[in-house]
Amino acid sequence: MGVDLGDLLKKKPVELSDLSSKVIAIDAYNTLYQFLSIIRQRDGTPLKDSKGNVTSHLSGLLYRMSSLMEAGIKPVFVFDGKPPEMKSSTIEKRVEARENAKIKWTQAQEAGLAEEAYKYAQASSRVDATIVEDSRKLLDAMGIPFVDAPSEGEAQAAYMVSRGDADYTGSQDYDSLLFGAPRVVRNLTVSGKRKVPRKNLYVDVKPEIMQLEETLNGLGISREQLIDIALCVGTDYNPGLANIGPKKALKLVKEHGGIKEVLARTGNEIPGLADIKEFFMNPPVTKDYALRWKKPKTDSVLQLLCDEHDFSRERVTKALEKLEASSGAGQRTLDSWF
DNA sequence: CATACACA
DNA sequence: TGTGTATGG
């Protein structure tokens, strides 16, 4: 998912402490998917409570958010609304890939291929309605606000940064830049370590920020041209052109001015081009939101995580102490509203 | 992924 | 003070 523009974009590593007091509009889907895919046992099974419900996302949310808030960061989650019709092909492909991965997971398990099994287990992750519902309950109990996007969460998050209601969008994907987010932060993690795929190796990963204006100036293009490049490479709304990666796309778009000319020159076409461009330039968003960070409801968090999902009381209590110590839950924001 | 804990 | 490894639910 998302757009593969990583090589073109200028990224600046930062410390978590540099993001203190910043409001970060986090793409909920992206984050939950990451948690579900990565927080697993060595055989690939996600964390589960005694009733068999998956809890990886709750674990990820609790520990990461309490650490970020302790560092003074003010997260707000943005949930997806109704996906646009032009995304349906991508959505169908994801469903299919997931079903396929489930079968292969079982097969690999039976064949005793641990690494294969793990890989397919990850690929079978799904952010379903229950996952979303649990996550909203936990965020609410933790006092972290969330916003419901009318359509794409990345677009809503970008809008919130454009308006100045948030400082950054937070996502591993680059889409929010296309939607016009002035600033994006990736790798918004605590530990700073990430496992490299397939290898038994960990590398240091720091949060990194990207700035739209700076990126565009550096490449010598407009946002519309950045979108054109994405369209060449492929987005959630179109498959992309054969044998054209980010670098070639940049060259072509700069040379010919825009996607229309590139298509004409290369003998390609993108069905629904105008609608897709319009969607990136002017996505459905809402201004119907209020960002309030509240004191965590300790009892609700303990009830949800410990009583309902078998989390350790000791660990959850420790995380709650971090939350309560955070400035985000405290004075300024809260008092300004009450 | 984040944390805890062992051990250098 | 750091690095590797196991565990969480």
PDB file of N, CA and C in Angstrom, chain A residues 270-331:
ATOM      1  N   ILE A 270      -3.935   6.125 -18.160  1.00  0.00           N
ATOM      2  CA  ILE A 270      -4.389   5.847 -16.794  1.00  0.00           C
ATOM      3  C   ILE A 270      -5.885   6.141 -16.749  1.00  0.00           C
ATOM      4  N   PRO A 271      -6.691   5.078 -16.663  1.00  0.00           N
ATOM      5  CA  PRO A 271      -8.141   5.284 -16.607  1.00  0.00           C
ATOM      6  C   PRO A 271      -8.525   6.102 -15.376  1.00  0.00           C
ATOM      7  N   GLY A 272      -9.408   7.062 -15.577  1.00  0.00           N
ATOM      8  CA  GLY A 272      -9.873   7.876 -14.453  1.00  0.00           C
ATOM      9  C   GLY A 272      -8.856   8.874 -13.953  1.00  0.00           C
ATOM     10  N   LEU A 273      -7.885   9.190 -14.800  1.00  0.00           N
ATOM     11  CA  LEU A 273      -6.784  10.072 -14.393  1.00  0.00           C
ATOM     12  C   LEU A 273      -7.244  11.366 -13.725  1.00  0.00           C
ATOM     13  N   ALA A 274      -8.184  12.025 -14.368  1.00  0.00           N
ATOM     14  CA  ALA A 274      -8.606  13.339 -13.853  1.00  0.00           C
ATOM     15  C   ALA A 274      -9.204  13.214 -12.454  1.00  0.00           C
ATOM     16  N   ASP A 275      -9.996  12.172 -12.245  1.00  0.00           N
ATOM     17  CA  ASP A 275     -10.616  11.974 -10.925  1.00  0.00           C
ATOM     18  C   ASP A 275      -9.575  11.686  -9.847  1.00  0.00           C
ATOM     19  N   ILE A 276      -8.572  10.897 -10.204  1.00  0.00           N
ATOM     20  CA  ILE A 276      -7.541  10.559  -9.221  1.00  0.00           C
ATOM     21  C   ILE A 276      -6.764  11.808  -8.837  1.00  0.00           C
ATOM     22  N   LYS A 277      -6.405  12.599  -9.837  1.00  0.00           N
ATOM     23  CA  LYS A 277      -5.662  13.830  -9.540  1.00  0.00           C
ATOM     24  C   LYS A 277      -6.483  14.766  -8.670  1.00  0.00           C
ATOM     25  N   GLU A 278      -7.744  14.873  -9.008  1.00  0.00           N
ATOM     26  CA  GLU A 278      -8.637  15.733  -8.216  1.00  0.00           C
ATOM     27  C   GLU A 278      -8.727  15.229  -6.777  1.00  0.00           C
ATOM     28  N   PHE A 279      -8.739  13.908  -6.636  1.00  0.00           N
ATOM     29  CA  PHE A 279      -8.830  13.324  -5.293  1.00  0.00           C
ATOM     30  C   PHE A 279      -7.589  13.657  -4.466  1.00  0.00           C
ATOM     31  N   PHE A 280      -6.419  13.589  -5.093  1.00  0.00           N
ATOM     32  CA  PHE A 280      -5.200  13.941  -4.361  1.00  0.00           C
ATOM     33  C   PHE A 280      -5.155  15.442  -4.040  1.00  0.00           C
ATOM     34  N   MET A 281      -5.565  16.249  -5.001  1.00  0.00           N
ATOM     35  CA  MET A 281      -5.468  17.706  -4.816  1.00  0.00           C
ATOM     36  C   MET A 281      -6.529  18.225  -3.836  1.00  0.00           C
ATOM     37  N   ASN A 282      -7.739  17.639  -3.904  1.00  0.00           N
ATOM     38  CA  ASN A 282      -8.860  18.109  -3.080  1.00  0.00           C
ATOM     39  C   ASN A 282      -9.656  16.957  -2.474  1.00  0.00           C
ATOM     40  N   PRO A 283      -9.044  16.208  -1.569  1.00  0.00           N
ATOM     41  CA  PRO A 283      -9.739  15.054  -1.016  1.00  0.00           C
ATOM     42  C   PRO A 283     -10.852  15.484  -0.057  1.00  0.00           C
ATOM     43  N   PRO A 284     -11.837  14.612   0.154  1.00  0.00           N
ATOM     44  CA  PRO A 284     -12.868  14.907   1.149  1.00  0.00           C
ATOM     45  C   PRO A 284     -12.229  14.962   2.542  1.00  0.00           C
ATOM     46  N   VAL A 285     -12.501  16.042   3.262  1.00  0.00           N
ATOM     47  CA  VAL A 285     -11.998  16.185   4.636  1.00  0.00           C
ATOM     48  C   VAL A 285     -13.079  16.866   5.467  1.00  0.00           C
ATOM     49  N   THR A 286     -12.901  16.821   6.760  1.00  0.00           N
ATOM     50  CA  THR A 286     -13.853  17.511   7.627  1.00  0.00           C
ATOM     51  C   THR A 286     -13.112  18.435   8.587  1.00  0.00           C
ATOM     52  N   LYS A 287     -13.783  19.532   8.948  1.00  0.00           N
ATOM     53  CA  LYS A 287     -13.216  20.376   9.996  1.00  0.00           C
ATOM     54  C   LYS A 287     -13.976  20.163  11.294  1.00  0.00           C
ATOM     55  N   ASP A 288     -14.784  19.135  11.288  1.00  0.00           N
ATOM     56  CA  ASP A 288     -15.597  18.819  12.460  1.00  0.00           C
ATOM     57  C   ASP A 288     -14.814  17.946  13.436  1.00  0.00           C
ATOM     58  N   TYR A 289     -13.862  18.564  14.123  1.00  0.00           N
ATOM     59  CA  TYR A 289     -13.111  17.822  15.135  1.00  0.00           C
ATOM     60  C   TYR A 289     -12.615  18.785  16.203  1.00  0.00           C
ATOM     61  N   ALA A 290     -12.386  18.256  17.383  1.00  0.00           N
ATOM     62  CA  ALA A 290     -11.803  19.047  18.463  1.00  0.00           C
ATOM     63  C   ALA A 290     -10.727  18.184  19.099  1.00  0.00           C
ATOM     64  N   LEU A 291      -9.572  18.761  19.308  1.00  0.00           N
ATOM     65  CA  LEU A 291      -8.468  17.991  19.861  1.00  0.00           C
ATOM     66  C   LEU A 291      -8.314  18.287  21.342  1.00  0.00           C
ATOM     67  N   ARG A 292      -8.641  17.299  22.136  1.00  0.00           N
ATOM     68  CA  ARG A 292      -8.527  17.440  23.595  1.00  0.00           C
ATOM     69  C   ARG A 292      -7.804  16.242  24.167  1.00  0.00           C
ATOM     70  N   TRP A 293      -6.694  16.512  24.849  1.00  0.00           N
ATOM     71  CA  TRP A 293      -5.973  15.441  25.535  1.00  0.00           C
ATOM     72  C   TRP A 293      -6.414  15.470  26.996  1.00  0.00           C
ATOM     73  N   LYS A 294      -6.948  14.335  27.432  1.00  0.00           N
ATOM     74  CA  LYS A 294      -7.506  14.302  28.794  1.00  0.00           C
ATOM     75  C   LYS A 294      -6.669  13.423  29.698  1.00  0.00           C
ATOM     76  N   LYS A 295      -6.927  13.536  30.968  1.00  0.00           N
ATOM     77  CA  LYS A 295      -6.287  12.620  31.912  1.00  0.00           C
ATOM     78  C   LYS A 295      -6.776  11.208  31.617  1.00  0.00           C
ATOM     79  N   PRO A 296      -5.864  10.231  31.688  1.00  0.00           N
ATOM     80  CA  PRO A 296      -6.308   8.856  31.419  1.00  0.00           C
ATOM     81  C   PRO A 296      -7.325   8.393  32.460  1.00  0.00           C
ATOM     82  N   LYS A 297      -8.293   7.602  31.972  1.00  0.00           N
ATOM     83  CA  LYS A 297      -9.246   6.985  32.898  1.00  0.00           C
ATOM     84  C   LYS A 297      -8.645   5.647  33.333  1.00  0.00           C
ATOM     85  N   THR A 298      -7.912   5.724  34.416  1.00  0.00           N
ATOM     86  CA  THR A 298      -7.149   4.563  34.891  1.00  0.00           C
ATOM     87  C   THR A 298      -8.008   3.300  35.014  1.00  0.00           C
ATOM     88  N   ASP A 299      -9.164   3.456  35.620  1.00  0.00           N
ATOM     89  CA  ASP A 299     -10.040   2.287  35.826  1.00  0.00           C
ATOM     90  C   ASP A 299     -10.466   1.658  34.510  1.00  0.00           C
ATOM     91  N   SER A 300     -10.795   2.514  33.539  1.00  0.00           N
ATOM     92  CA  SER A 300     -11.248   1.987  32.244  1.00  0.00           C
ATOM     93  C   SER A 300     -10.125   1.252  31.530  1.00  0.00           C
ATOM     94  N   VAL A 301      -8.911   1.809  31.612  1.00  0.00           N
ATOM     95  CA  VAL A 301      -7.775   1.155  30.954  1.00  0.00           C
ATOM     96  C   VAL A 301      -7.514  -0.208  31.596  1.00  0.00           C
ATOM     97  N   LEU A 302      -7.511  -0.230  32.928  1.00  0.00           N
ATOM     98  CA  LEU A 302      -7.268  -1.495  33.638  1.00  0.00           C
ATOM     99  C   LEU A 302      -8.370  -2.513  33.332  1.00  0.00           C
ATOM    100  N   GLN A 303      -9.591  -2.028  33.325  1.00  0.00           N
ATOM    101  CA  GLN A 303     -10.739  -2.904  33.032  1.00  0.00           C
ATOM    102  C   GLN A 303     -10.581  -3.520  31.637  1.00  0.00           C
ATOM    103  N   LEU A 304     -10.346  -2.644  30.659  1.00  0.00           N
ATOM    104  CA  LEU A 304     -10.258  -3.105  29.273  1.00  0.00           C
ATOM    105  C   LEU A 304      -9.079  -4.054  29.067  1.00  0.00           C
ATOM    106  N   LEU A 305      -7.899  -3.623  29.513  1.00  0.00           N
ATOM    107  CA  LEU A 305      -6.706  -4.407  29.197  1.00  0.00           C
ATOM    108  C   LEU A 305      -6.519  -5.612  30.129  1.00  0.00           C
ATOM    109  N   CYS A 306      -6.680  -5.395  31.407  1.00  0.00           N
ATOM    110  CA  CYS A 306      -6.395  -6.474  32.372  1.00  0.00           C
ATOM    111  C   CYS A 306      -7.584  -7.415  32.536  1.00  0.00           C
ATOM    112  N   ASP A 307      -8.761  -6.848  32.805  1.00  0.00           N
ATOM    113  CA  ASP A 307      -9.918  -7.713  33.043  1.00  0.00           C
ATOM    114  C   ASP A 307     -10.395  -8.385  31.758  1.00  0.00           C
ATOM    115  N   GLU A 308     -10.458  -7.606  30.672  1.00  0.00           N
ATOM    116  CA  GLU A 308     -11.028  -8.184  29.447  1.00  0.00           C
ATOM    117  C   GLU A 308     -10.000  -8.879  28.564  1.00  0.00           C
ATOM    118  N   HIS A 309      -8.736  -8.415  28.644  1.00  0.00           N
ATOM    119  CA  HIS A 309      -7.769  -8.960  27.683  1.00  0.00           C
ATOM    120  C   HIS A 309      -6.503  -9.527  28.308  1.00  0.00           C
ATOM    121  N   ASP A 310      -6.525  -9.753  29.596  1.00  0.00           N
ATOM    122  CA  ASP A 310      -5.450 -10.502  30.274  1.00  0.00           C
ATOM    123  C   ASP A 310      -4.076  -9.836  30.299  1.00  0.00           C
ATOM    124  N   PHE A 311      -4.042  -8.509  30.166  1.00  0.00           N
ATOM    125  CA  PHE A 311      -2.756  -7.828  30.315  1.00  0.00           C
ATOM    126  C   PHE A 311      -2.330  -7.879  31.781  1.00  0.00           C
ATOM    127  N   SER A 312      -1.020  -7.773  31.994  1.00  0.00           N
ATOM    128  CA  SER A 312      -0.479  -7.757  33.357  1.00  0.00           C
ATOM    129  C   SER A 312      -0.757  -6.404  34.019  1.00  0.00           C
ATOM    130  N   ARG A 313      -1.321  -6.464  35.207  1.00  0.00           N
ATOM    131  CA  ARG A 313      -1.662  -5.242  35.939  1.00  0.00           C
ATOM    132  C   ARG A 313      -0.438  -4.387  36.202  1.00  0.00           C
ATOM    133  N   GLU A 314       0.634  -5.053  36.521  1.00  0.00           N
ATOM    134  CA  GLU A 314       1.868  -4.358  36.847  1.00  0.00           C
ATOM    135  C   GLU A 314       2.368  -3.532  35.655  1.00  0.00           C
ATOM    136  N   ARG A 315       2.367  -4.175  34.500  1.00  0.00           N
ATOM    137  CA  ARG A 315       2.859  -3.478  33.297  1.00  0.00           C
ATOM    138  C   ARG A 315       1.949  -2.330  32.893  1.00  0.00           C
ATOM    139  N   VAL A 316       0.658  -2.585  32.945  1.00  0.00           N
ATOM    140  CA  VAL A 316      -0.282  -1.547  32.530  1.00  0.00           C
ATOM    141  C   VAL A 316      -0.203  -0.352  33.491  1.00  0.00           C
ATOM    142  N   THR A 317      -0.080  -0.655  34.758  1.00  0.00           N
ATOM    143  CA  THR A 317       0.028   0.420  35.743  1.00  0.00           C
ATOM    144  C   THR A 317       1.253   1.295  35.476  1.00  0.00           C
ATOM    145  N   LYS A 318       2.329   0.639  35.125  1.00  0.00           N
ATOM    146  CA  LYS A 318       3.558   1.378  34.827  1.00  0.00           C
ATOM    147  C   LYS A 318       3.368   2.312  33.629  1.00  0.00           C
ATOM    148  N   ALA A 319       2.704   1.815  32.614  1.00  0.00           N
ATOM    149  CA  ALA A 319       2.439   2.632  31.433  1.00  0.00           C
ATOM    150  C   ALA A 319       1.514   3.796  31.781  1.00  0.00           C
ATOM    151  N   LEU A 320       0.536   3.518  32.630  1.00  0.00           N
ATOM    152  CA  LEU A 320      -0.395   4.577  33.039  1.00  0.00           C
ATOM    153  C   LEU A 320       0.312   5.688  33.810  1.00  0.00           C
ATOM    154  N   GLU A 321       1.310   5.304  34.581  1.00  0.00           N
ATOM    155  CA  GLU A 321       2.066   6.319  35.330  1.00  0.00           C
ATOM    156  C   GLU A 321       2.791   7.266  34.373  1.00  0.00           C
ATOM    157  N   LYS A 322       3.311   6.694  33.305  1.00  0.00           N
ATOM    158  CA  LYS A 322       3.962   7.544  32.294  1.00  0.00           C
ATOM    159  C   LYS A 322       2.947   8.512  31.689  1.00  0.00           C
ATOM    160  N   LEU A 323       1.772   7.979  31.375  1.00  0.00           N
ATOM    161  CA  LEU A 323       0.725   8.805  30.763  1.00  0.00           C
ATOM    162  C   LEU A 323       0.350   9.966  31.665  1.00  0.00           C
ATOM    163  N   GLU A 324       0.176   9.650  32.941  1.00  0.00           N
ATOM    164  CA  GLU A 324      -0.248  10.687  33.887  1.00  0.00           C
ATOM    165  C   GLU A 324       0.819  11.748  34.065  1.00  0.00           C
ATOM    166  N   ALA A 325       2.068  11.332  33.875  1.00  0.00           N
ATOM    167  CA  ALA A 325       3.167  12.281  34.024  1.00  0.00           C
ATOM    168  C   ALA A 325       3.312  13.173  32.801  1.00  0.00           C
ATOM    169  N   SER A 326       2.624  12.830  31.722  1.00  0.00           N
ATOM    170  CA  SER A 326       2.834  13.559  30.463  1.00  0.00           C
ATOM    171  C   SER A 326       2.191  14.933  30.508  1.00  0.00           C
ATOM    172  N   SER A 327       2.843  15.866  29.837  1.00  0.00           N
ATOM    173  CA  SER A 327       2.316  17.224  29.824  1.00  0.00           C
ATOM    174  C   SER A 327       1.068  17.296  28.951  1.00  0.00           C
ATOM    175  N   GLY A 328       0.995  16.418  27.970  1.00  0.00           N
ATOM    176  CA  GLY A 328      -0.156  16.426  27.062  1.00  0.00           C
ATOM    177  C   GLY A 328      -1.462  16.213  27.804  1.00  0.00           C
ATOM    178  N   ALA A 329      -1.418  15.365  28.847  1.00  0.00           N
ATOM    179  CA  ALA A 329      -2.632  15.076  29.593  1.00  0.00           C
ATOM    180  C   ALA A 329      -2.917  16.147  30.632  1.00  0.00           C
ATOM    181  N   GLY A 330      -2.036  17.097  30.696  1.00  0.00           N
ATOM    182  CA  GLY A 330      -2.079  17.993  31.837  1.00  0.00           C
ATOM    183  C   GLY A 330      -2.700  19.345  31.586  1.00  0.00           C
ATOM    184  N   GLN A 331      -2.155  20.217  32.313  1.00  0.00           N
ATOM    185  CA  GLN A 331      -2.618  21.568  32.542  1.00  0.00           C
ATOM    186  C   GLN A 331      -3.123  22.299  31.306  1.00  0.00           C
TER     187      GLN A 331
END
